[in-house]
Amino acid sequence: MTRSTGFETDYLVVGAGAMGLAFADTLVAESDARITIVDRHGQPGGHWNDAYGFVALHQPSAYYGVNSTPLGSGIKDTHGVNAGLYELATGPEVCGYFSAVMRQKLLASDRVDYRPMTDYRGDGRLVSLLTGDETRVTVRRKTVDATYSATSVPSTTAPAYAVADDVRLVTPNALPHLARDGGPVPTGYVILGAGKTAMDAALWLLGAGVPPGRIRWVMPRDSWLINRQTTQPGAEFFHDSIGAYARGLEAFATAPDVEALFDQLEAAGNMLRIDRSVRPRMFHYATVSTGEVEALRTITDVVRHGRVRAVEAGGLRFDDAFVPVEAGALYVDCTASGITRRPSVPVFEPDRITLQVVRAPAPTFSAALTAWVEAHIDDEARQNALCTPLVLPNDARDYPQAELANLRIQAAWATDPALRRWIRDSRLDGFGKVVEAVTPDETDKMTVLGRLRAALRPAMANLERLAALA
């Protein structure tokens, strides 16, 4: 290993994924700081570089990416399971977008230095993964950890169960390339996992012509799902999005317990589930369309015995059962947990910023808002009060606490007029503009806003009670 001459920078951003780029983009816009971005990947985008080729956003492209640059064309899908709703950028589209942001926005500012294929070893040490050479960086202001809330995907995460040598197991990345792997045509497909990755794999197989009867779905636990209809941008969807928010607050305000809360949200059209006869126990803010749910319901061979402990030559081993599987089946591992759940730490420290989600489910908005706070507020206690990390829910029982945290942090933001203006103008927020555009003569919309305001305080009080019960 050789050492090259060191250099100085105001901010060292570790990680060129979605949160790191969203932070850097807003910091460039709101300050005159010089920024160095280091990342172990060869191009920007973080986990999107490792994801399966048919991955796509869960929510409209309008709310994702960096604040300065729209993602997508602002069009609605006209066919398929997302028909009638705004486009969802695919993985390759997201990677291309982040590459363009790096070239055309960040590097073009002449204040950003990007070092791909570089590992940050701490204490100002940058090591090239291509040459092994080490460079020293002196950080004048802060090191920004954009990896703390990193997303895990199957291609980079080893299964947490045993796999026999003669079992054919792949990640979703391999599905579009089965024709070139030289193996026999599978007799069937066994999807392992219950999250959005498993849903994506199932939908891809169905869309590619695999009959539902040839798909077995191993679902450790069912999940509550957000109805994508309620997340659509623009005035056209006011009653779907803002109306859903009002209905949600009313459910938060009146539900006697968590089970009743989800029942009310389902009855209101805010929440969906795949199997209406099974009560979901998981909630990860996964967002789907009704068309996707209808397609997934065609898969009726669903195995519910908890987590897989081993994939053996003849089938699946669980704690309480062994489920035989026909010879020649292809197992598809979709068990990576997605967002890494780590203990919350202060976002702001004297020489460090640790990016975390401060409003769910909005990681890039959270990172951009954190950058705005860094650029405009000097008091560390005030910074942390405006950027309190939100513990992302895992179990459905965690949902009241997460939503209570969302409401509390939004109340904190409302106390800062300059921050409130930035949020209103941020393309990553979206709904603020829709609400502000309502005029007094639009009586139906004014009624919705009145319901929203009336339910807010009771919702916070009851969510506190529900969170304590959970």
Short mmCIF file of C-alpha atoms in Angstrom, two decimals:
data_model
loop_
_atom_site.label_atom_id
_atom_site.label_comp_id
_atom_site.label_asym_id
_atom_site.label_seq_id
_atom_site.Cartn_x
_atom_site.Cartn_y
_atom_site.Cartn_z
CA MET A 1 0.00 0.00 0.00
CA THR A 2 1.27 3.46 -0.87
CA ARG A 3 0.19 6.77 0.62
CA SER A 4 -0.51 9.79 -1.53
CA THR A 5 -0.59 13.43 -0.51
CA GLY A 6 -3.55 14.33 1.66
CA PHE A 7 -6.19 16.97 1.01
CA GLU A 8 -8.85 18.97 2.85
CA THR A 9 -12.62 19.16 2.53
CA ASP A 10 -15.48 20.74 4.49
CA TYR A 11 -17.67 17.63 4.52
CA LEU A 12 -16.75 14.01 3.90
CA VAL A 13 -19.88 12.09 2.85
CA VAL A 14 -19.39 8.35 3.23
CA GLY A 15 -21.77 6.62 0.84
CA ALA A 16 -23.04 7.67 -2.59
CA GLY A 17 -26.42 6.03 -2.20
CA ALA A 18 -29.77 7.78 -2.24
CA MET A 19 -29.41 9.42 1.18
CA GLY A 20 -25.81 10.52 0.69
CA LEU A 21 -26.59 12.11 -2.68
CA ALA A 22 -29.79 13.78 -1.39
CA PHE A 23 -27.80 15.28 1.49
CA ALA A 24 -24.98 16.51 -0.77
CA ASP A 25 -27.41 17.95 -3.31
CA THR A 26 -29.20 20.12 -0.73
CA LEU A 27 -25.97 21.13 1.02
CA VAL A 28 -24.55 22.35 -2.29
CA ALA A 29 -27.74 24.34 -2.91
CA GLU A 30 -27.94 25.84 0.58
CA SER A 31 -24.25 26.57 1.36
CA ASP A 32 -20.86 27.23 -0.17
CA ALA A 33 -19.31 24.11 1.36
CA ARG A 34 -16.86 21.85 -0.42
CA ILE A 35 -17.83 18.18 -0.26
CA THR A 36 -15.99 14.91 -0.85
CA ILE A 37 -18.11 11.80 -1.50
CA VAL A 38 -16.55 8.35 -1.18
CA ASP A 39 -18.24 5.07 -1.99
CA ARG A 40 -17.28 1.42 -2.41
CA HIS A 41 -19.34 1.06 -5.60
CA GLY A 42 -18.09 1.96 -9.04
CA GLN A 43 -20.95 4.35 -9.72
CA PRO A 44 -23.48 6.35 -7.68
CA GLY A 45 -26.67 4.76 -6.41
CA GLY A 46 -25.70 2.58 -3.47
CA HIS A 47 -27.81 -0.56 -3.18
CA TRP A 48 -29.52 0.17 -6.51
CA ASN A 49 -26.33 -1.10 -8.14
CA ASP A 50 -26.83 -4.48 -6.47
CA ALA A 51 -30.60 -4.86 -6.82
CA TYR A 52 -32.40 -7.21 -9.19
CA GLY A 53 -32.99 -5.86 -12.68
CA PHE A 54 -36.78 -5.69 -12.43
CA VAL A 55 -36.82 -3.77 -9.15
CA ALA A 56 -38.80 -0.52 -9.14
CA LEU A 57 -39.82 2.14 -6.67
CA HIS A 58 -42.81 1.39 -4.43
CA GLN A 59 -44.06 4.97 -4.53
CA PRO A 60 -44.27 7.51 -7.37
CA SER A 61 -40.97 8.72 -8.80
CA ALA A 62 -42.06 12.28 -7.94
CA TYR A 63 -41.03 11.76 -4.28
CA TYR A 64 -37.66 10.09 -4.75
CA GLY A 65 -34.13 11.17 -5.53
CA VAL A 66 -32.51 14.54 -4.83
CA ASN A 67 -34.37 17.77 -4.28
CA SER A 68 -32.91 19.70 -7.22
CA THR A 69 -33.68 17.22 -9.99
CA PRO A 70 -37.01 15.54 -10.89
CA LEU A 71 -36.99 11.79 -11.39
CA GLY A 72 -39.07 10.45 -14.25
CA SER A 73 -41.30 12.12 -16.79
CA GLY A 74 -44.34 12.84 -14.62
CA ILE A 75 -46.55 10.46 -16.56
CA LYS A 76 -49.06 7.84 -15.48
CA ASP A 77 -48.85 4.17 -16.40
CA THR A 78 -51.47 3.14 -18.93
CA HIS A 79 -51.29 -0.64 -18.54
CA GLY A 80 -50.23 -3.33 -16.14
CA VAL A 81 -50.74 -3.61 -12.40
CA ASN A 82 -49.95 0.10 -11.85
CA ALA A 83 -52.32 1.39 -14.54
CA GLY A 84 -53.84 4.78 -13.82
CA LEU A 85 -51.17 5.69 -11.26
CA TYR A 86 -47.98 7.71 -11.64
CA GLU A 87 -44.86 6.00 -12.92
CA LEU A 88 -42.48 4.00 -10.73
CA ALA A 89 -38.86 4.36 -11.80
CA THR A 90 -37.10 1.05 -12.42
CA GLY A 91 -33.74 0.17 -10.91
CA PRO A 92 -31.79 0.94 -14.11
CA GLU A 93 -33.65 4.26 -14.39
CA VAL A 94 -32.73 5.15 -10.81
CA CYS A 95 -29.07 4.27 -11.38
CA GLY A 96 -29.02 6.40 -14.55
CA TYR A 97 -30.68 9.24 -12.67
CA PHE A 98 -28.12 9.21 -9.86
CA SER A 99 -25.26 9.08 -12.36
CA ALA A 100 -26.70 12.14 -14.11
CA VAL A 101 -27.14 13.94 -10.77
CA MET A 102 -23.50 13.29 -9.97
CA ARG A 103 -22.24 14.52 -13.35
CA GLN A 104 -24.63 17.35 -14.11
CA LYS A 105 -25.35 18.74 -10.63
CA LEU A 106 -22.77 17.80 -8.03
CA LEU A 107 -19.56 17.65 -10.04
CA ALA A 108 -20.73 20.54 -12.21
CA SER A 109 -20.87 22.72 -9.08
CA ASP A 110 -17.03 22.54 -8.86
CA ARG A 111 -17.46 22.03 -5.11
CA VAL A 112 -17.87 18.25 -5.06
CA ASP A 113 -15.11 15.65 -5.28
CA TYR A 114 -16.38 12.10 -6.00
CA ARG A 115 -14.19 9.07 -5.29
CA PRO A 116 -15.80 5.76 -6.31
CA MET A 117 -14.28 2.36 -5.48
CA THR A 118 -12.97 3.87 -2.26
CA ASP A 119 -13.26 2.53 1.27
CA TYR A 120 -13.36 4.87 4.24
CA ARG A 121 -11.35 3.31 7.06
CA GLY A 122 -11.99 6.02 9.64
CA ASP A 123 -9.66 8.66 11.02
CA GLY A 124 -9.45 10.38 7.63
CA ARG A 125 -8.10 7.31 5.80
CA LEU A 126 -9.39 6.64 2.27
CA VAL A 127 -8.23 3.44 0.58
CA SER A 128 -8.68 2.72 -3.12
CA LEU A 129 -10.28 -0.68 -3.72
CA LEU A 130 -8.55 -0.81 -7.11
CA THR A 131 -4.97 -0.01 -6.14
CA GLY A 132 -4.82 -0.28 -2.36
CA ASP A 133 -3.35 3.21 -2.17
CA GLU A 134 -4.23 5.25 0.89
CA THR A 135 -5.08 8.95 0.92
CA ARG A 136 -5.50 11.12 3.98
CA VAL A 137 -8.33 13.64 4.16
CA THR A 138 -8.66 16.43 6.70
CA VAL A 139 -12.33 17.21 7.34
CA ARG A 140 -12.77 20.85 8.30
CA ARG A 141 -16.37 20.53 9.44
CA LYS A 142 -18.07 17.12 9.60
CA THR A 143 -17.97 13.54 8.42
CA VAL A 144 -21.39 12.44 7.18
CA ASP A 145 -22.24 8.75 7.58
CA ALA A 146 -24.73 7.93 4.82
CA THR A 147 -24.38 4.17 5.39
CA TYR A 148 -25.92 3.80 8.86
CA SER A 149 -29.39 3.14 7.44
CA ALA A 150 -28.09 1.13 4.49
CA THR A 151 -30.46 -1.10 2.53
CA SER A 152 -29.69 -4.82 2.34
CA VAL A 153 -30.58 -6.76 -0.80
CA PRO A 154 -30.49 -10.52 -1.50
CA SER A 155 -27.49 -10.35 -3.87
CA THR A 156 -25.24 -9.02 -1.09
CA THR A 157 -26.83 -10.75 1.92
CA ALA A 158 -26.20 -14.39 2.78
CA PRO A 159 -29.32 -16.43 3.67
CA ALA A 160 -29.89 -16.93 7.39
CA TYR A 161 -30.79 -20.61 6.83
CA ALA A 162 -28.84 -23.70 5.82
CA VAL A 163 -28.79 -24.67 2.13
CA ALA A 164 -27.96 -28.20 0.98
CA ASP A 165 -25.30 -28.54 -1.72
CA ASP A 166 -27.66 -30.10 -4.26
CA VAL A 167 -30.33 -27.40 -3.90
CA ARG A 168 -30.73 -24.88 -6.71
CA LEU A 169 -31.13 -21.52 -4.99
CA VAL A 170 -30.80 -18.09 -6.62
CA THR A 171 -31.48 -14.46 -5.78
CA PRO A 172 -34.04 -12.49 -7.81
CA ASN A 173 -31.13 -11.03 -9.82
CA ALA A 174 -30.76 -14.37 -11.60
CA LEU A 175 -34.37 -14.79 -12.73
CA PRO A 176 -34.17 -12.76 -15.98
CA HIS A 177 -30.98 -14.65 -16.93
CA LEU A 178 -32.08 -18.25 -16.35
CA ALA A 179 -31.89 -19.00 -20.06
CA ARG A 180 -28.13 -18.51 -20.07
CA ASP A 181 -27.20 -20.32 -16.85
CA GLY A 182 -27.26 -23.71 -18.54
CA GLY A 183 -29.56 -25.35 -16.01
CA PRO A 184 -32.77 -27.27 -16.66
CA VAL A 185 -36.12 -25.53 -16.83
CA PRO A 186 -37.45 -25.44 -13.24
CA THR A 187 -40.40 -27.67 -12.43
CA GLY A 188 -41.67 -24.91 -10.18
CA TYR A 189 -40.59 -21.87 -8.20
CA VAL A 190 -40.36 -21.53 -4.42
CA ILE A 191 -40.21 -17.91 -3.20
CA LEU A 192 -38.64 -17.55 0.23
CA GLY A 193 -39.60 -14.36 2.06
CA ALA A 194 -42.66 -12.21 2.67
CA GLY A 195 -41.50 -8.65 2.01
CA LYS A 196 -41.64 -6.39 -1.02
CA THR A 197 -38.74 -8.22 -2.72
CA ALA A 198 -40.72 -11.46 -2.56
CA MET A 199 -43.77 -9.67 -3.94
CA ASP A 200 -41.67 -8.25 -6.77
CA ALA A 201 -40.30 -11.71 -7.61
CA ALA A 202 -43.78 -13.22 -7.60
CA LEU A 203 -45.16 -10.45 -9.81
CA TRP A 204 -42.23 -10.78 -12.22
CA LEU A 205 -42.77 -14.55 -12.54
CA LEU A 206 -46.50 -14.06 -13.10
CA GLY A 207 -45.87 -11.32 -15.63
CA ALA A 208 -43.36 -13.49 -17.46
CA GLY A 209 -45.98 -16.20 -17.94
CA VAL A 210 -45.39 -18.61 -15.06
CA PRO A 211 -48.77 -20.08 -14.04
CA PRO A 212 -49.72 -19.29 -10.41
CA GLY A 213 -49.98 -23.01 -9.73
CA ARG A 214 -46.26 -23.44 -10.33
CA ILE A 215 -45.31 -20.90 -7.66
CA ARG A 216 -45.06 -21.79 -3.98
CA TRP A 217 -44.69 -18.84 -1.61
CA VAL A 218 -43.03 -19.35 1.77
CA MET A 219 -44.40 -16.49 3.84
CA PRO A 220 -43.05 -16.31 7.41
CA ARG A 221 -45.64 -13.66 8.24
CA ASP A 222 -48.16 -11.63 6.29
CA SER A 223 -47.80 -7.88 5.90
CA TRP A 224 -50.06 -4.87 5.97
CA LEU A 225 -49.52 -2.83 2.81
CA ILE A 226 -50.09 0.82 1.98
CA ASN A 227 -52.49 1.37 -0.89
CA ARG A 228 -50.47 3.20 -3.57
CA GLN A 229 -53.61 5.09 -4.62
CA THR A 230 -53.20 7.12 -1.42
CA THR A 231 -49.66 8.26 -2.30
CA GLN A 232 -50.31 9.91 -5.67
CA PRO A 233 -49.07 13.48 -6.29
CA GLY A 234 -51.01 16.47 -7.57
CA ALA A 235 -54.44 18.06 -7.19
CA GLU A 236 -56.04 15.35 -9.34
CA PHE A 237 -55.53 12.86 -6.52
CA PHE A 238 -56.39 15.24 -3.67
CA HIS A 239 -59.19 13.07 -2.29
CA ASP A 240 -57.04 9.94 -2.61
CA SER A 241 -53.94 11.37 -0.91
CA ILE A 242 -55.03 14.20 1.42
CA GLY A 243 -58.36 12.47 1.94
CA ALA A 244 -56.49 9.31 2.98
CA TYR A 245 -54.41 11.37 5.41
CA ALA A 246 -57.60 12.73 6.99
CA ARG A 247 -59.10 9.23 7.18
CA GLY A 248 -55.86 7.98 8.72
CA LEU A 249 -55.86 10.67 11.41
CA GLU A 250 -59.48 9.87 12.23
CA ALA A 251 -58.57 6.20 12.64
CA PHE A 252 -55.57 7.15 14.78
CA ALA A 253 -57.89 9.25 16.94
CA THR A 254 -60.59 6.63 17.54
CA ALA A 255 -59.09 3.12 17.34
CA PRO A 256 -59.34 1.27 20.67
CA ASP A 257 -56.35 -0.97 19.91
CA VAL A 258 -53.82 -1.72 17.17
CA GLU A 259 -55.85 -4.47 15.54
CA ALA A 260 -58.86 -2.18 15.31
CA LEU A 261 -56.62 0.55 13.92
CA PHE A 262 -55.59 -1.58 10.97
CA ASP A 263 -59.17 -2.75 10.47
CA GLN A 264 -60.28 0.88 10.25
CA LEU A 265 -57.44 1.78 7.88
CA GLU A 266 -58.31 -1.20 5.68
CA ALA A 267 -62.00 -0.25 5.64
CA ALA A 268 -60.99 3.31 4.67
CA GLY A 269 -58.94 2.04 1.71
CA ASN A 270 -55.62 3.17 3.19
CA MET A 271 -54.30 -0.32 3.89
CA LEU A 272 -54.37 -3.57 1.94
CA ARG A 273 -53.51 -7.19 2.63
CA ILE A 274 -53.02 -10.08 0.26
CA ASP A 275 -55.03 -12.74 2.11
CA ARG A 276 -58.13 -11.34 3.77
CA SER A 277 -58.44 -14.44 5.97
CA VAL A 278 -55.04 -13.94 7.61
CA ARG A 279 -54.25 -11.11 10.04
CA PRO A 280 -50.89 -9.61 9.08
CA ARG A 281 -48.26 -9.16 11.79
CA MET A 282 -45.67 -7.27 9.73
CA PHE A 283 -45.58 -3.65 8.60
CA HIS A 284 -42.62 -2.15 6.71
CA TYR A 285 -44.35 0.71 4.83
CA ALA A 286 -44.40 -1.47 1.69
CA THR A 287 -46.65 0.18 -0.89
CA VAL A 288 -48.60 -1.64 -3.57
CA SER A 289 -51.43 -1.10 -6.03
CA THR A 290 -54.72 -2.93 -5.89
CA GLY A 291 -53.72 -4.50 -9.22
CA GLU A 292 -50.61 -5.99 -7.65
CA VAL A 293 -52.60 -7.38 -4.74
CA GLU A 294 -55.11 -8.99 -7.09
CA ALA A 295 -52.28 -10.64 -9.04
CA LEU A 296 -50.58 -11.89 -5.88
CA ARG A 297 -53.83 -13.39 -4.67
CA THR A 298 -53.73 -15.83 -7.58
CA ILE A 299 -50.84 -17.62 -5.84
CA THR A 300 -52.67 -19.96 -3.49
CA ASP A 301 -49.84 -22.34 -2.51
CA VAL A 302 -48.67 -20.34 0.49
CA VAL A 303 -46.61 -21.94 3.27
CA ARG A 304 -46.96 -20.37 6.72
CA HIS A 305 -44.70 -22.10 9.24
CA GLY A 306 -42.55 -19.16 10.27
CA ARG A 307 -38.95 -18.77 9.16
CA VAL A 308 -37.18 -21.41 7.08
CA ARG A 309 -34.39 -23.11 9.00
CA ALA A 310 -32.97 -25.20 6.14
CA VAL A 311 -33.52 -25.88 2.45
CA GLU A 312 -32.85 -29.58 2.04
CA ALA A 313 -32.79 -31.85 -0.96
CA GLY A 314 -36.39 -32.92 -0.49
CA GLY A 315 -37.96 -29.77 0.84
CA LEU A 316 -38.10 -27.08 3.51
CA ARG A 317 -37.27 -27.51 7.18
CA PHE A 318 -39.08 -25.32 9.73
CA ASP A 319 -39.07 -25.36 13.52
CA ASP A 320 -42.36 -27.23 13.60
CA ALA A 321 -42.66 -28.87 10.19
CA PHE A 322 -41.03 -30.29 7.09
CA VAL A 323 -42.67 -29.33 3.78
CA PRO A 324 -41.78 -31.54 0.80
CA VAL A 325 -40.93 -29.78 -2.48
CA GLU A 326 -40.92 -31.44 -5.88
CA ALA A 327 -37.56 -32.28 -7.46
CA GLY A 328 -36.28 -29.71 -9.92
CA ALA A 329 -37.82 -26.68 -8.19
CA LEU A 330 -35.92 -23.40 -8.19
CA TYR A 331 -35.70 -21.62 -4.85
CA VAL A 332 -35.67 -17.81 -4.96
CA ASP A 333 -34.13 -16.18 -1.89
CA CYS A 334 -35.96 -12.94 -1.01
CA THR A 335 -35.20 -12.94 2.71
CA ALA A 336 -32.88 -9.92 2.99
CA SER A 337 -34.41 -7.52 5.49
CA GLY A 338 -34.29 -4.36 3.34
CA ILE A 339 -33.56 -1.35 5.53
CA THR A 340 -31.08 -2.15 8.27
CA ARG A 341 -32.67 -1.57 11.67
CA ARG A 342 -30.09 -0.14 14.03
CA PRO A 343 -30.43 1.72 17.32
CA SER A 344 -31.14 5.40 16.82
CA VAL A 345 -28.18 7.70 17.47
CA PRO A 346 -28.08 11.50 17.44
CA VAL A 347 -28.09 12.79 13.87
CA PHE A 348 -25.88 15.75 14.81
CA GLU A 349 -22.69 15.50 16.84
CA PRO A 350 -19.82 17.99 17.04
CA ASP A 351 -17.83 16.53 14.14
CA ARG A 352 -20.27 14.01 12.70
CA ILE A 353 -23.67 13.66 11.04
CA THR A 354 -25.32 10.24 10.96
CA LEU A 355 -28.08 10.24 8.36
CA GLN A 356 -31.26 8.47 9.45
CA VAL A 357 -34.93 8.55 8.50
CA VAL A 358 -36.64 11.44 10.30
CA ARG A 359 -39.95 11.13 8.43
CA ALA A 360 -41.19 7.77 7.23
CA PRO A 361 -41.25 6.41 4.68
CA ALA A 362 -39.06 9.13 3.11
CA PRO A 363 -35.31 8.48 3.28
CA THR A 364 -34.23 10.98 0.62
CA PHE A 365 -36.50 13.73 1.98
CA SER A 366 -35.04 13.01 5.43
CA ALA A 367 -31.47 13.37 4.16
CA ALA A 368 -32.23 16.55 2.22
CA LEU A 369 -33.96 18.12 5.24
CA THR A 370 -30.96 17.18 7.41
CA ALA A 371 -28.68 19.03 5.00
CA TRP A 372 -30.91 22.12 5.13
CA VAL A 373 -30.79 22.07 8.92
CA GLU A 374 -26.99 21.73 8.86
CA ALA A 375 -26.68 24.66 6.48
CA HIS A 376 -28.99 27.06 8.34
CA ILE A 377 -29.01 26.18 12.05
CA ASP A 378 -25.90 26.29 14.22
CA ASP A 379 -27.24 25.13 17.57
CA GLU A 380 -26.71 21.36 17.87
CA ALA A 381 -29.58 20.84 20.31
CA ARG A 382 -31.95 22.64 17.96
CA GLN A 383 -30.62 20.63 15.01
CA ASN A 384 -31.33 17.35 16.79
CA ALA A 385 -34.78 18.55 17.86
CA LEU A 386 -35.61 19.09 14.18
CA CYS A 387 -34.00 15.82 13.07
CA THR A 388 -35.06 13.19 15.58
CA PRO A 389 -34.50 9.68 14.12
CA LEU A 390 -37.62 7.63 13.60
CA VAL A 391 -37.49 3.94 14.53
CA LEU A 392 -38.85 2.17 11.48
CA PRO A 393 -41.59 -0.34 12.29
CA ASN A 394 -41.06 -4.06 11.90
CA ASP A 395 -44.11 -5.50 13.61
CA ALA A 396 -47.58 -4.05 13.01
CA ARG A 397 -47.64 -3.15 16.70
CA ASP A 398 -44.81 -0.67 16.03
CA TYR A 399 -46.92 1.40 13.65
CA PRO A 400 -48.57 3.73 16.22
CA GLN A 401 -45.18 4.74 17.61
CA ALA A 402 -43.84 5.45 14.10
CA GLU A 403 -46.83 7.57 13.15
CA LEU A 404 -46.72 9.41 16.47
CA ALA A 405 -43.08 10.24 15.75
CA ASN A 406 -44.05 11.47 12.27
CA LEU A 407 -46.67 13.81 13.73
CA ARG A 408 -44.37 15.08 16.46
CA ILE A 409 -41.50 15.93 14.11
CA GLN A 410 -43.84 17.68 11.71
CA ALA A 411 -45.10 19.78 14.62
CA ALA A 412 -41.48 20.68 15.41
CA TRP A 413 -40.84 21.72 11.80
CA ALA A 414 -43.90 23.97 11.89
CA THR A 415 -42.20 26.12 14.54
CA ASP A 416 -39.47 27.21 12.09
CA PRO A 417 -40.88 29.48 9.33
CA ALA A 418 -37.81 29.16 7.08
CA LEU A 419 -37.79 25.36 7.30
CA ARG A 420 -41.54 25.31 6.73
CA ARG A 421 -41.05 27.29 3.51
CA TRP A 422 -38.31 24.92 2.35
CA ILE A 423 -40.54 21.89 2.97
CA ARG A 424 -43.42 23.54 1.10
CA ASP A 425 -41.18 24.15 -1.92
CA SER A 426 -39.39 20.81 -1.79
CA ARG A 427 -40.29 18.47 -4.63
CA LEU A 428 -39.57 15.55 -2.27
CA ASP A 429 -42.52 16.60 -0.07
CA GLY A 430 -45.23 17.21 -2.63
CA PHE A 431 -48.35 17.17 -0.46
CA GLY A 432 -47.69 20.59 1.08
CA LYS A 433 -48.15 22.26 -2.29
CA VAL A 434 -51.38 20.37 -2.88
CA VAL A 435 -52.82 21.57 0.42
CA GLU A 436 -51.66 25.16 -0.06
CA ALA A 437 -53.25 25.32 -3.50
CA VAL A 438 -56.77 24.72 -2.12
CA THR A 439 -58.96 27.82 -2.42
CA PRO A 440 -61.91 28.72 -0.14
CA ASP A 441 -64.43 28.10 -2.91
CA GLU A 442 -63.37 24.43 -3.18
CA THR A 443 -65.76 23.42 -0.44
CA ASP A 444 -65.26 19.66 -0.78
CA LYS A 445 -61.51 20.04 -0.30
CA MET A 446 -61.93 22.56 2.50
CA THR A 447 -64.13 19.99 4.27
CA VAL A 448 -61.32 17.43 4.06
CA LEU A 449 -58.82 19.92 5.46
CA GLY A 450 -61.23 20.72 8.28
CA ARG A 451 -61.51 17.03 9.16
CA LEU A 452 -57.74 16.78 9.11
CA ARG A 453 -57.26 19.69 11.50
CA ALA A 454 -60.02 18.45 13.83
CA ALA A 455 -58.50 14.97 14.10
CA LEU A 456 -54.87 15.99 14.59
CA ARG A 457 -54.73 16.51 18.37
CA PRO A 458 -56.99 13.54 19.22
CA ALA A 459 -54.87 11.40 16.87
CA MET A 460 -51.66 12.29 18.68
CA ALA A 461 -53.22 11.61 22.07
CA ASN A 462 -54.64 8.22 21.07
CA LEU A 463 -51.46 7.16 19.21
CA GLU A 464 -49.54 7.80 22.42
CA ARG A 465 -51.93 5.46 24.22
CA LEU A 466 -51.73 2.82 21.46
CA ALA A 467 -47.94 3.00 21.43
CA ALA A 468 -47.88 2.44 25.19
CA LEU A 469 -50.18 -0.58 24.82
CA ALA A 470 -47.91 -2.08 22.16
#
